[in-house]
Amino acid sequence: MTSLLPLLTSGPHGSRSHLTCQFKCGFACDQPVPNTSANEEIGTLVVNALARRSLIKGSAMGAGALVLGGLVSPNVAAAATRSINPLNLGSAGFVPVAPNVRDNVSVPTGYTYDVVAKWGDPIIKGAPAFDVHNQTPEAAAQQFGYNCDYVGLVYRADDRAVMMVDHEYTDENLMFPTGAYDADTIKRIAIQNHGLSIIEVERQSNKGRWRMRDISAAKLNRRITGTSRFELVGPAAGDPRLRTSADPLGRRVLGTLNNCAGGTTPWGTFLSGEENFNQYFDKNGTIDAAYTTSFNRYGLTGSGSRGWSAVDPRFDLVAEPHEAFRFGWVIEIDPLDPESTPRKHTMLGRMKHEGANITIASSGHAVAYMGDDERGDYIYKFVSADLFDPRETQSARRRNMELLTKGTLYVAKFTGDGSEDGVYDGSGIWIPLTTDTESFVPGYSVADVLINTRLAADLVGPTKMDRPEDIEGNPINGKIYCALTNNSNRGNSAMPVNEPNPISSSMTRPQLGAALVTQSGNRNGYILEMTEDGDDHTGTTFTWDLFLVCGDPAAPETYFAGYPKELVSPISCPDNVAFDAAGNLWISTDGAVLGGNDGLYRVPVEGPERGKVECFLTVPFAAECCGPLISQDQKSVFAAMQHPGETTGATFENQTSTWPHTDAFPRPGVIVAYKS
Ligand code: FEO
Ligand code: CA
Ligand code: CA
Ligand code: CA
């Protein structure tokens, strides 16, 4: 194993630096937990006596002592383990990458990687070349944005595709030479570095290798930024709370912010979640008391440190309080029509949307699974009223693009099945919140539920989760997988453990390459596996288990679906999930606390290797791994390198990463890894 440096930081929020906490989510974990409802915590469901003894007292537990998971039906196992096109990534396809702190992308022997696009790359025909010393908002609006997250592909031919990449947030300390720009110019440039990029990509002679198409020919290339025009659609569009002085009809919004994970729909569009939108709003004065209940539930305290109201008063919660209601949605964009106006879907509710992923139920309904990424917030699903039309015609596509405007929004309640079986598992129900015409929450209209989704959900008794991040249906076995990334408060008196959130506070456990440390809360996260009852995704009952309890395999509480712990890669803080064509789960991590860089991991979910977590790549120093995407032919692994070098105290002149080593400063970007 590569020798490891001591941990550089060890705050209460994973291994994240102070800067990441500030810029990425506005110190979300330093704020009071916004969910003050009395709803049960996933950690308060009953922890079985065996697990309780082992977890809370830290007593040793042998590998496999937790008998999690269930029997695998032979046909499912066969489907999941079939070899579609050995990715070159078949089960013997790579030797896992060992934990390391290199300032580079590390891939297995026999593989290599290319940068597909990086911060500042011109993507619009005529865009100026990137010059870090001469940045302007106008140039940024034509160049690849900062801190990429979700990566999606819509194929146009076997060797051509259009890619969407989210740009979640900016880190002004690393982007701008100290003193070179005035404060307001920095804000305007930062706004243009948010949003997303759409780029055409083409395959190379090595079939695993992709690159950006020449921008002079790439007519679909597009930048969406913090000021691009959006349309609000669905039942809440036009609601008085969505009206502002600039938009008296409440239907047109400028920009999308903090776009985190996303999804690619079966009808060839992209979805993206507006996550920590609250941090972009500040206040000049006192917030009208009429808004404080809602604002507090969304962390809209006006304490945002970006100061954007200085360049655009709509970011002032006092001057324009309704503007904040116009963020926190799932957006949909049609990558095949560069003139189309992207939309914000009010039917999918308003929260700190991590993302949204669509599964087509056997009945034909489109089902969107969604996580609200906050400590103690909930998992949701939406079921469309209308049916997906699988025909590849323009009219079918247009109809499909309306599927997310009408249907039913649900929130999840988990129940542990008790302490006898030694398994973190149980059952659950989807509690309906509203349809597009009828609310099920007493005292709440349809628009009330959709605009103040968190407050509405609080009233119906869902389960508080440990930061539900990406959640997605496995196309092979039909189960749903959700990354519960961590929760520094789990186990505190206000947020006790339970069966679905079983890891308690103040546990002493080993760190890779470091001494024993005492950590609070659920530090390494879980992968939750949900199985919808019946052969469909439209029902209201499910069963669940914890597929992975992440961490150092040497730590007694970790669990890898029963797979021998000595044979898995350490994994911490799962964030994004994806599947390859064989149904294997791929997990990217954010904030790993085990002492090595974040990475991308593959794990089979069925068959004899169920739970065998293997690290496929690690990211540059202090980066997080986002947007994993495995190509249909399994020859290419795309991933986003977010915030390389974002360490406490780093500045433009004092960088801790220079990846991808084209400049003296880091340039977050998307890579493709392939067999060389
Ligand atoms: Fe942007 Fe929840 O990660
Ligand atoms: Ca149990
Ligand atoms: Ca994420
Ligand atoms: Ca995250």
XYZ file of C-alpha atoms and ligand atoms in Angstrom:
682
model
C 0.000 0.000 0.000
C 1.169 3.509 -0.748
C 2.304 5.246 2.378
C -0.216 7.701 3.661
C 0.098 11.142 5.031
C -1.536 11.887 8.333
C -4.982 13.363 7.972
C -4.647 17.009 7.083
C -7.948 17.975 8.561
C -10.274 16.263 10.926
C -13.307 18.374 11.498
C -16.707 17.109 12.321
C -17.822 16.917 8.685
C -15.928 14.089 7.110
C -12.515 14.975 5.816
C -13.859 18.061 4.121
C -11.821 21.198 4.351
C -13.174 24.384 5.817
C -13.290 25.774 2.269
C -15.371 22.912 0.946
C -17.828 23.358 3.805
C -18.017 27.075 3.052
C -18.287 27.100 -0.705
C -20.055 23.829 -1.439
C -22.932 23.904 0.980
C -22.613 27.110 2.980
C -21.572 25.371 6.206
C -24.775 23.327 6.166
C -23.465 21.016 8.875
C -22.624 23.926 11.167
C -26.196 25.176 11.099
C -28.842 23.738 13.375
C -30.461 20.698 11.773
C -33.373 22.297 9.899
C -35.687 19.372 10.523
C -37.010 19.988 14.026
C -40.020 17.725 13.578
C -40.550 14.852 15.980
C -40.397 12.305 13.176
C -38.482 9.157 13.818
C -34.854 8.982 12.818
C -33.678 6.197 10.606
C -31.226 5.711 13.414
C -33.933 5.363 16.033
C -35.507 2.310 14.607
C -34.729 -0.530 16.888
C -31.144 -1.679 16.785
C -30.880 -5.307 17.519
C -29.229 -6.389 20.690
C -26.242 -7.928 18.979
C -25.553 -4.892 16.890
C -26.155 -2.577 19.814
C -23.607 -4.361 21.946
C -21.074 -4.378 19.190
C -21.606 -0.924 17.865
C -22.067 1.118 20.950
C -19.578 -0.607 23.182
C -17.176 -1.091 20.305
C -16.703 -4.747 21.029
C -15.158 -6.822 18.311
C -17.413 -8.493 15.852
C -16.226 -11.073 13.429
C -16.549 -10.608 9.725
C -19.961 -11.626 8.517
C -21.473 -11.676 11.979
C -24.116 -9.312 10.719
C -26.144 -11.434 8.393
C -27.463 -8.684 6.204
C -29.241 -9.116 2.946
C -31.244 -12.024 1.701
C -31.182 -14.990 -0.571
C -30.602 -14.290 -4.199
C -32.962 -15.841 -6.662
C -30.959 -17.789 -9.225
C -32.396 -15.977 -12.213
C -31.580 -12.565 -10.785
C -28.097 -13.647 -9.896
C -27.560 -14.985 -13.371
C -28.756 -11.767 -14.933
C -26.562 -9.648 -12.758
C -23.421 -11.601 -13.264
C -23.717 -12.049 -17.003
C -20.874 -10.597 -18.928
C -22.216 -8.167 -21.469
C -18.965 -6.944 -22.855
C -16.256 -7.473 -20.391
C -15.577 -3.822 -19.973
C -12.701 -4.713 -20.081
C -14.125 -4.454 -16.571
C -15.226 -8.019 -16.040
C -14.809 -9.494 -12.602
C -11.171 -10.203 -13.318
C -10.895 -6.913 -15.154
C -8.853 -4.814 -12.780
C -6.729 -4.889 -9.699
C -8.222 -2.409 -7.225
C -6.427 0.884 -6.696
C -4.922 1.152 -3.225
C -5.673 4.128 -0.972
C -3.325 7.025 -1.709
C -3.011 10.800 -1.532
C -1.519 11.405 -4.957
C -2.390 14.560 -6.844
C -3.591 12.634 -9.829
C -6.292 10.297 -11.028
C -5.094 6.791 -10.256
C -6.531 3.978 -12.365
C -5.740 0.267 -12.322
C -2.734 -1.124 -14.140
C -3.595 -1.524 -17.807
C -5.937 1.467 -17.805
C -5.328 5.094 -18.575
C -7.399 8.263 -18.555
C -7.917 11.440 -20.560
C -9.403 14.763 -19.532
C -12.542 15.278 -21.634
C -13.215 18.843 -20.474
C -11.881 21.061 -17.728
C -12.647 24.414 -16.153
C -12.236 27.222 -18.665
C -12.147 25.132 -21.821
C -13.964 27.037 -24.585
C -17.125 25.139 -25.465
C -19.076 27.670 -27.529
C -17.904 28.526 -31.027
C -15.986 31.798 -30.856
C -15.351 31.564 -27.105
C -12.089 33.142 -25.958
C -9.249 30.950 -24.800
C -9.122 30.628 -21.028
C -6.900 33.155 -19.275
C -7.018 32.962 -15.521
C -5.691 36.512 -15.297
C -8.313 37.943 -17.635
C -11.520 36.214 -16.615
C -14.794 37.915 -17.433
C -18.430 36.915 -16.947
C -18.886 36.959 -20.721
C -15.986 34.568 -21.286
C -17.070 32.267 -18.463
C -20.520 31.990 -20.034
C -18.877 30.374 -23.079
C -16.390 28.173 -21.240
C -16.665 24.956 -19.228
C -17.749 25.914 -15.709
C -16.188 25.186 -12.335
C -16.534 22.162 -10.016
C -18.245 19.595 -12.194
C -20.640 17.083 -10.653
C -23.224 14.988 -12.548
C -22.160 13.569 -15.918
C -24.815 12.279 -18.322
C -24.678 11.013 -21.906
C -27.320 10.875 -24.603
C -26.081 8.901 -27.579
C -26.590 10.255 -31.082
C -24.755 7.414 -32.801
C -22.405 4.659 -31.751
C -19.474 7.034 -31.781
C -21.157 10.355 -30.951
C -23.006 11.594 -27.922
C -24.023 14.741 -26.140
C -22.825 15.072 -22.564
C -24.237 17.153 -19.746
C -22.027 18.163 -16.847
C -23.261 20.011 -13.747
C -21.181 22.811 -12.252
C -22.162 22.679 -8.613
C -20.293 25.595 -7.082
C -17.261 27.866 -7.231
C -14.270 28.275 -4.942
C -13.204 31.870 -5.344
C -10.084 31.369 -3.217
C -8.647 28.932 -5.745
C -10.018 30.518 -8.940
C -8.794 34.088 -8.673
C -5.293 35.480 -8.161
C -5.313 37.370 -4.888
C -6.169 41.019 -5.402
C -6.454 40.759 -9.183
C -10.194 41.303 -9.424
C -12.609 43.526 -7.565
C -15.166 41.804 -5.367
C -18.177 42.416 -7.588
C -16.424 41.156 -10.718
C -15.558 37.958 -8.872
C -19.241 37.502 -8.004
C -20.353 38.013 -11.592
C -17.762 35.567 -12.901
C -18.706 33.047 -10.212
C -22.393 33.216 -11.202
C -21.421 32.334 -14.785
C -19.282 29.418 -13.589
C -22.371 27.828 -12.018
C -25.031 25.890 -13.916
C -24.124 23.213 -16.401
C -22.391 22.551 -19.690
C -23.668 20.609 -22.646
C -20.915 19.362 -24.939
C -20.795 17.063 -27.910
C -18.309 14.223 -27.519
C -16.973 11.676 -29.986
C -15.349 8.288 -29.690
C -11.758 7.677 -30.714
C -10.100 4.727 -32.411
C -9.573 3.164 -29.000
C -13.271 2.534 -28.436
C -13.039 3.378 -24.772
C -11.654 6.821 -25.442
C -13.832 9.898 -25.928
C -13.016 13.537 -26.473
C -14.846 16.793 -26.906
C -15.864 17.425 -30.494
C -14.318 20.397 -32.311
C -16.415 23.286 -31.055
C -16.713 24.835 -34.502
C -18.857 21.844 -35.514
C -20.539 21.091 -32.185
C -23.849 22.856 -32.669
C -25.423 21.372 -29.558
C -22.805 22.796 -27.220
C -24.413 25.063 -24.679
C -23.766 26.761 -21.357
C -26.521 27.181 -18.824
C -25.464 29.503 -16.009
C -26.751 31.296 -12.936
C -28.539 33.779 -15.204
C -29.946 31.607 -18.023
C -33.683 31.730 -18.593
C -35.770 28.889 -17.103
C -39.471 28.118 -17.167
C -41.301 26.958 -14.042
C -43.722 24.169 -14.934
C -46.111 21.903 -13.060
C -48.874 22.630 -10.547
C -47.080 25.330 -8.543
C -45.948 27.395 -11.547
C -47.419 30.874 -11.300
C -48.200 30.557 -7.588
C -48.073 33.978 -5.889
C -45.045 32.828 -3.856
C -43.125 32.294 -7.086
C -43.776 35.827 -8.352
C -41.113 38.500 -8.098
C -40.747 42.084 -9.230
C -38.899 40.844 -12.318
C -41.380 38.053 -13.006
C -44.914 39.078 -12.001
C -46.345 35.861 -13.480
C -44.133 33.555 -11.424
C -43.133 31.417 -14.383
C -39.724 32.598 -15.533
C -36.575 32.258 -13.463
C -33.052 33.341 -14.198
C -30.520 30.626 -13.589
C -29.963 27.369 -11.799
C -27.619 26.974 -8.823
C -25.739 24.286 -6.933
C -26.596 21.609 -9.484
C -25.409 18.423 -7.887
C -26.383 14.946 -9.058
C -28.789 14.307 -11.877
C -30.247 11.746 -14.181
C -30.613 10.938 -17.846
C -34.213 10.169 -18.735
C -35.335 7.298 -20.980
C -36.660 9.980 -23.341
C -33.248 11.534 -23.816
C -33.254 14.584 -21.572
C -31.174 15.448 -18.526
C -32.358 16.084 -14.978
C -30.356 17.926 -12.346
C -30.979 18.754 -8.696
C -30.661 22.259 -7.255
C -29.111 21.382 -3.928
C -27.682 23.889 -1.413
C -29.405 26.881 -3.015
C -29.921 28.554 0.336
C -26.288 29.630 0.581
C -26.610 32.071 -2.329
C -29.074 34.303 -0.504
C -28.101 36.987 1.973
C -30.087 39.732 3.616
C -29.912 43.457 3.989
C -32.219 44.075 6.926
C -34.722 41.875 8.706
C -36.512 39.048 6.946
C -40.294 39.423 6.941
C -41.633 37.184 9.705
C -44.166 35.745 7.265
C -41.343 33.783 5.670
C -39.269 32.642 8.601
C -40.908 29.245 9.210
C -40.321 28.215 5.625
C -36.942 29.880 5.315
C -35.651 28.251 8.492
C -36.728 24.809 7.319
C -34.590 25.337 4.203
C -31.622 26.953 5.932
C -32.433 30.300 4.324
C -31.075 32.377 7.161
C -29.587 35.093 5.001
C -26.160 34.250 6.339
C -24.814 33.291 2.919
C -21.267 34.523 2.617
C -21.144 35.016 -1.139
C -22.702 38.474 -1.028
C -24.325 38.142 -4.417
C -27.045 40.646 -3.537
C -24.386 43.296 -4.122
C -24.486 42.523 -7.844
C -28.081 41.301 -8.130
C -30.681 42.363 -5.528
C -32.792 39.271 -6.187
C -30.384 37.428 -3.883
C -31.482 39.648 -0.952
C -34.069 37.762 1.125
C -35.419 41.065 2.407
C -35.727 42.902 -0.913
C -36.971 39.927 -2.946
C -38.090 37.152 -0.580
C -39.877 35.134 -3.273
C -36.735 34.585 -5.326
C -35.629 31.852 -2.913
C -38.817 29.898 -3.687
C -37.683 29.672 -7.290
C -34.689 27.489 -6.430
C -34.541 24.023 -4.916
C -36.198 22.266 -7.845
C -35.321 19.478 -10.244
C -34.554 20.932 -13.647
C -34.955 19.221 -17.030
C -33.061 20.192 -20.148
C -33.385 18.937 -23.705
C -29.823 18.572 -24.979
C -30.938 17.997 -28.564
C -32.536 21.436 -28.902
C -30.062 24.178 -28.041
C -32.829 26.777 -28.359
C -35.122 25.086 -25.829
C -35.850 26.755 -22.509
C -34.884 24.450 -19.645
C -37.595 23.853 -17.082
C -37.931 23.657 -13.306
C -40.361 20.896 -12.302
C -42.507 21.993 -9.384
C -44.273 18.595 -9.294
C -41.115 16.965 -7.931
C -41.182 19.172 -4.851
C -38.798 21.733 -3.470
C -35.936 20.660 -1.239
C -32.158 20.436 -1.326
C -32.463 18.120 -4.284
C -29.434 15.922 -4.695
C -30.745 14.724 -8.036
C -33.477 12.631 -9.629
C -33.339 9.341 -11.478
C -36.111 7.814 -13.546
C -37.181 4.184 -13.559
C -39.934 3.111 -15.939
C -42.313 0.859 -14.016
C -43.634 -2.291 -15.647
C -46.948 -0.453 -15.873
C -45.242 2.228 -17.976
C -45.324 4.989 -15.381
C -42.202 7.086 -14.947
C -40.958 6.925 -11.359
C -38.423 9.457 -10.074
C -36.431 8.617 -6.942
C -35.019 11.596 -5.053
C -32.989 12.361 -1.947
C -33.077 15.580 0.086
C -29.440 15.903 1.111
C -29.538 17.279 4.625
C -28.902 15.656 7.955
C -32.261 14.288 9.061
C -34.153 14.834 5.819
C -36.142 12.457 3.712
C -36.271 10.190 0.652
C -38.994 10.889 -1.913
C -40.437 9.356 -5.043
C -42.692 10.673 -7.758
C -44.957 8.492 -9.905
C -46.207 9.995 -13.154
C -49.909 10.093 -13.968
C -49.290 9.327 -17.634
C -47.397 6.486 -19.256
C -43.985 6.556 -20.900
C -44.177 6.245 -24.671
C -41.189 4.171 -25.789
C -41.473 5.089 -29.470
C -38.575 7.114 -30.787
C -40.661 9.753 -32.493
C -40.663 13.482 -31.934
C -44.267 13.436 -30.762
C -43.567 10.635 -28.273
C -40.573 12.541 -26.987
C -42.626 15.700 -26.533
C -45.253 13.795 -24.571
C -42.618 12.106 -22.445
C -41.195 15.499 -21.569
C -44.525 16.249 -19.854
C -44.414 13.138 -17.650
C -42.894 14.961 -14.699
C -45.612 17.613 -14.586
C -48.491 15.413 -13.361
C -48.524 12.556 -10.873
C -48.102 11.757 -7.207
C -45.298 12.764 -4.854
C -44.488 10.423 -1.937
C -42.127 10.466 1.042
C -40.603 7.345 2.615
C -41.121 5.909 6.094
C -38.844 3.066 7.193
C -39.605 0.498 9.881
C -36.994 -1.818 11.345
C -38.059 -5.404 11.685
C -36.646 -5.766 15.139
C -33.656 -7.077 16.931
C -33.986 -10.806 16.536
C -32.497 -11.384 13.124
C -29.170 -9.580 13.502
C -29.885 -7.727 10.291
C -30.307 -4.035 9.552
C -33.463 -4.420 7.528
C -37.156 -3.951 7.540
C -40.089 -2.685 5.578
C -41.399 0.704 4.621
C -44.202 2.687 3.120
C -44.427 5.514 0.645
C -46.671 8.157 2.161
C -48.493 10.204 -0.481
C -48.077 13.966 -0.128
C -49.962 15.290 -3.110
C -51.018 14.689 -6.660
C -51.097 17.505 -9.184
C -54.718 18.146 -8.210
C -55.201 16.869 -4.653
C -53.123 17.355 -1.522
C -53.090 14.673 1.165
C -51.490 16.890 3.807
C -54.064 18.503 6.085
C -54.051 22.260 5.790
C -51.743 22.244 2.767
C -52.794 22.981 -0.789
C -51.081 21.284 -3.720
C -48.862 24.325 -4.183
C -48.145 24.453 -0.432
C -46.866 20.873 -0.548
C -44.737 21.469 -3.627
C -43.200 24.770 -2.501
C -42.743 23.855 1.164
C -42.224 20.139 0.642
C -40.087 19.730 3.751
C -42.708 21.295 6.011
C -45.477 19.234 4.427
C -43.517 16.008 4.759
C -42.792 16.761 8.428
C -46.515 16.397 9.117
C -46.966 12.860 7.782
C -44.324 10.961 9.754
C -41.531 9.987 7.340
C -38.129 8.796 8.573
C -35.218 11.186 9.068
C -32.281 9.878 7.065
C -28.517 10.340 7.207
C -28.173 12.756 4.286
C -29.763 10.891 1.387
C -27.683 11.656 -1.684
C -27.986 9.937 -5.038
C -30.751 7.309 -5.343
C -31.241 5.232 -8.442
C -32.947 2.065 -9.687
C -30.792 -0.835 -10.816
C -31.831 -1.679 -14.385
C -30.982 -5.366 -13.929
C -32.336 -6.420 -10.537
C -34.938 -3.663 -10.173
C -33.856 -2.669 -6.669
C -33.270 0.912 -5.568
C -29.897 2.003 -4.165
C -29.380 5.146 -2.123
C -26.167 6.631 -0.773
C -26.628 7.827 2.812
C -23.390 9.714 2.905
C -22.872 10.457 6.608
C -24.403 12.329 9.509
C -22.187 13.963 12.072
C -25.154 14.303 14.431
C -26.331 10.725 14.322
C -26.311 9.220 17.771
C -26.730 12.510 19.582
C -29.615 12.639 21.984
C -31.682 14.565 19.464
C -31.007 12.057 16.697
C -30.661 8.596 18.196
C -29.707 5.561 16.183
C -32.267 3.183 14.769
C -32.221 0.155 12.554
C -31.787 1.922 9.207
C -29.325 4.451 10.736
C -27.533 2.293 13.256
C -24.097 3.826 13.693
C -23.805 5.795 16.906
C -21.709 8.681 18.107
C -18.303 8.736 19.731
C -17.005 5.483 18.368
C -13.318 4.821 18.430
C -12.140 3.217 15.256
C -8.998 2.809 13.216
C -7.960 5.163 10.452
C -5.875 4.064 7.527
C -2.330 5.108 8.230
C -3.238 6.898 11.428
C -3.856 6.234 15.051
C -7.212 5.339 16.464
C -9.503 8.319 16.391
C -12.764 9.034 18.084
C -15.424 10.080 15.643
C -18.883 11.351 16.255
C -21.960 10.336 14.374
C -22.259 8.205 11.287
C -18.988 9.154 9.661
C -18.594 6.721 6.788
C -22.110 6.320 5.476
C -24.229 3.493 4.131
C -25.661 2.141 0.932
C -29.353 1.513 1.415
C -30.998 -1.133 -0.766
C -34.754 -0.909 -1.270
C -36.993 -3.463 -2.943
C -40.391 -2.261 -4.060
C -43.139 -4.768 -3.288
C -44.663 -6.433 -6.311
C -43.200 -6.310 -9.754
C -43.553 -2.584 -10.101
C -42.290 0.749 -8.797
C -45.643 2.444 -8.413
C -46.729 0.798 -5.166
C -46.663 2.156 -1.652
C -44.784 -0.562 0.242
C -41.211 -1.802 0.105
C -38.577 -3.716 2.023
C -35.064 -2.491 2.732
C -31.684 -3.464 4.072
C -28.315 -1.805 4.540
C -26.288 -3.249 1.664
C -23.077 -1.586 2.847
C -22.063 -0.090 6.172
C -19.039 1.792 4.868
C -15.701 2.388 6.520
C -12.425 0.681 7.100
C -13.067 -3.049 6.744
C -11.062 -3.501 9.943
C -13.663 -1.528 11.886
C -16.143 -3.839 13.578
C -19.285 -2.056 12.460
C -18.529 -2.166 8.736
C -20.468 -4.549 6.598
C -20.176 -5.428 2.940
C -23.306 -7.477 2.290
C -21.607 -10.381 4.004
C -18.669 -10.503 1.620
C -15.344 -11.299 3.338
C -14.121 -7.992 4.685
C -10.488 -8.730 4.094
C -11.179 -8.800 0.351
C -12.816 -5.385 -0.106
C -11.478 -1.878 -0.626
C -12.018 0.622 2.203
C -14.822 3.032 1.275
C -16.185 6.102 3.045
C -18.896 8.715 2.416
C -20.735 7.328 -0.620
C -22.311 10.102 -2.647
C -23.194 9.296 -6.261
C -24.362 5.914 -7.544
C -24.537 4.493 -11.060
C -24.901 1.083 -12.695
C -23.093 -0.630 -15.504
C -24.916 -2.727 -18.074
C -24.388 -5.858 -15.978
C -26.116 -4.258 -13.005
C -23.013 -3.726 -10.893
C -23.267 -0.725 -8.592
C -20.662 2.036 -8.946
C -20.223 4.413 -6.040
C -18.296 7.677 -5.964
C -17.296 9.180 -2.650
C -17.167 12.669 -1.131
C -15.265 13.417 2.019
C -13.746 10.049 2.751
C -12.496 10.031 6.319
C -10.184 7.062 6.077
C -7.087 9.039 5.171
C -6.877 8.481 1.409
C -8.279 10.421 -1.521
C -11.877 9.965 -2.568
C -12.587 7.484 -5.322
C -14.890 5.447 -7.496
C -15.798 1.900 -6.494
C -17.518 -1.003 -8.219
C -19.546 -3.554 -6.285
C -21.690 -6.426 -7.571
C -25.140 -6.505 -5.961
C -26.070 -10.081 -6.812
C -24.339 -13.417 -7.082
C -21.349 -14.770 -5.213
C -19.478 -11.459 -5.343
C -22.327 -9.414 -3.869
C -20.668 -6.854 -1.614
C -17.190 -7.149 -3.108
C -16.257 -3.458 -3.121
C -13.276 -2.669 -5.340
C -11.719 0.725 -5.936
C -11.506 1.484 -9.667
C -9.985 4.917 -9.401
C -8.955 7.538 -6.907
C -9.204 11.274 -7.544
C -6.612 14.048 -7.258
C -5.647 15.415 -3.871
C -8.514 16.967 -1.879
C -10.962 16.385 -4.726
C -14.268 14.582 -4.539
C -15.396 12.043 -7.110
C -18.679 12.837 -8.872
C -20.767 11.900 -11.848
C -19.748 8.328 -12.424
C -21.023 7.057 -15.733
C -20.253 3.675 -17.237
C -20.765 3.609 -20.988
C -23.336 1.189 -22.378
C -20.588 -0.939 -23.922
C -18.665 -0.902 -20.626
C -15.520 0.296 -22.316
C -15.446 3.759 -20.744
C -15.749 5.070 -17.204
C -16.498 8.796 -16.976
C -16.072 10.668 -13.709
C -15.978 14.287 -12.551
C -13.064 15.566 -10.522
C -14.594 18.165 -8.230
C -12.673 20.647 -6.074
C -9.086 19.318 -6.405
C -6.865 21.146 -3.924
C -9.698 22.555 -1.830
C -7.852 22.408 1.460
C -8.047 24.737 4.404
C -5.787 27.723 3.816
C -5.267 27.073 0.110
C -5.241 30.145 -2.122
C -4.553 30.781 -5.786
C -0.911 31.350 -4.950
C -0.724 28.541 -2.439
C -2.339 25.543 -4.115
C -2.344 21.982 -2.827
C -3.320 20.538 -6.215
C -2.413 21.507 -9.732
C -4.378 18.725 -11.396
C -4.613 18.150 -14.357
C -1.166 19.717 -14.359
C -1.731 22.077 -17.264
C -1.333 25.148 -15.056
C -0.102 26.192 -11.645
C -3.656 25.892 -10.296
C -6.235 23.082 -10.382
C -8.862 22.891 -13.098
C -11.796 20.685 -12.085
C -12.817 18.501 -15.000
C -14.376 15.351 -16.411
C -12.201 12.384 -17.240
C -12.736 9.180 -19.149
C -10.846 6.078 -18.026
C -10.396 3.171 -20.418
C -8.241 0.177 -21.132
C -5.069 1.428 -22.742
Fe -23.792 18.083 -3.751
Fe -25.315 16.143 -1.787
O -23.833 16.490 -2.741
Ca -33.534 -6.560 11.617
Ca -23.489 14.752 -4.362
Ca -21.910 15.047 -1.087
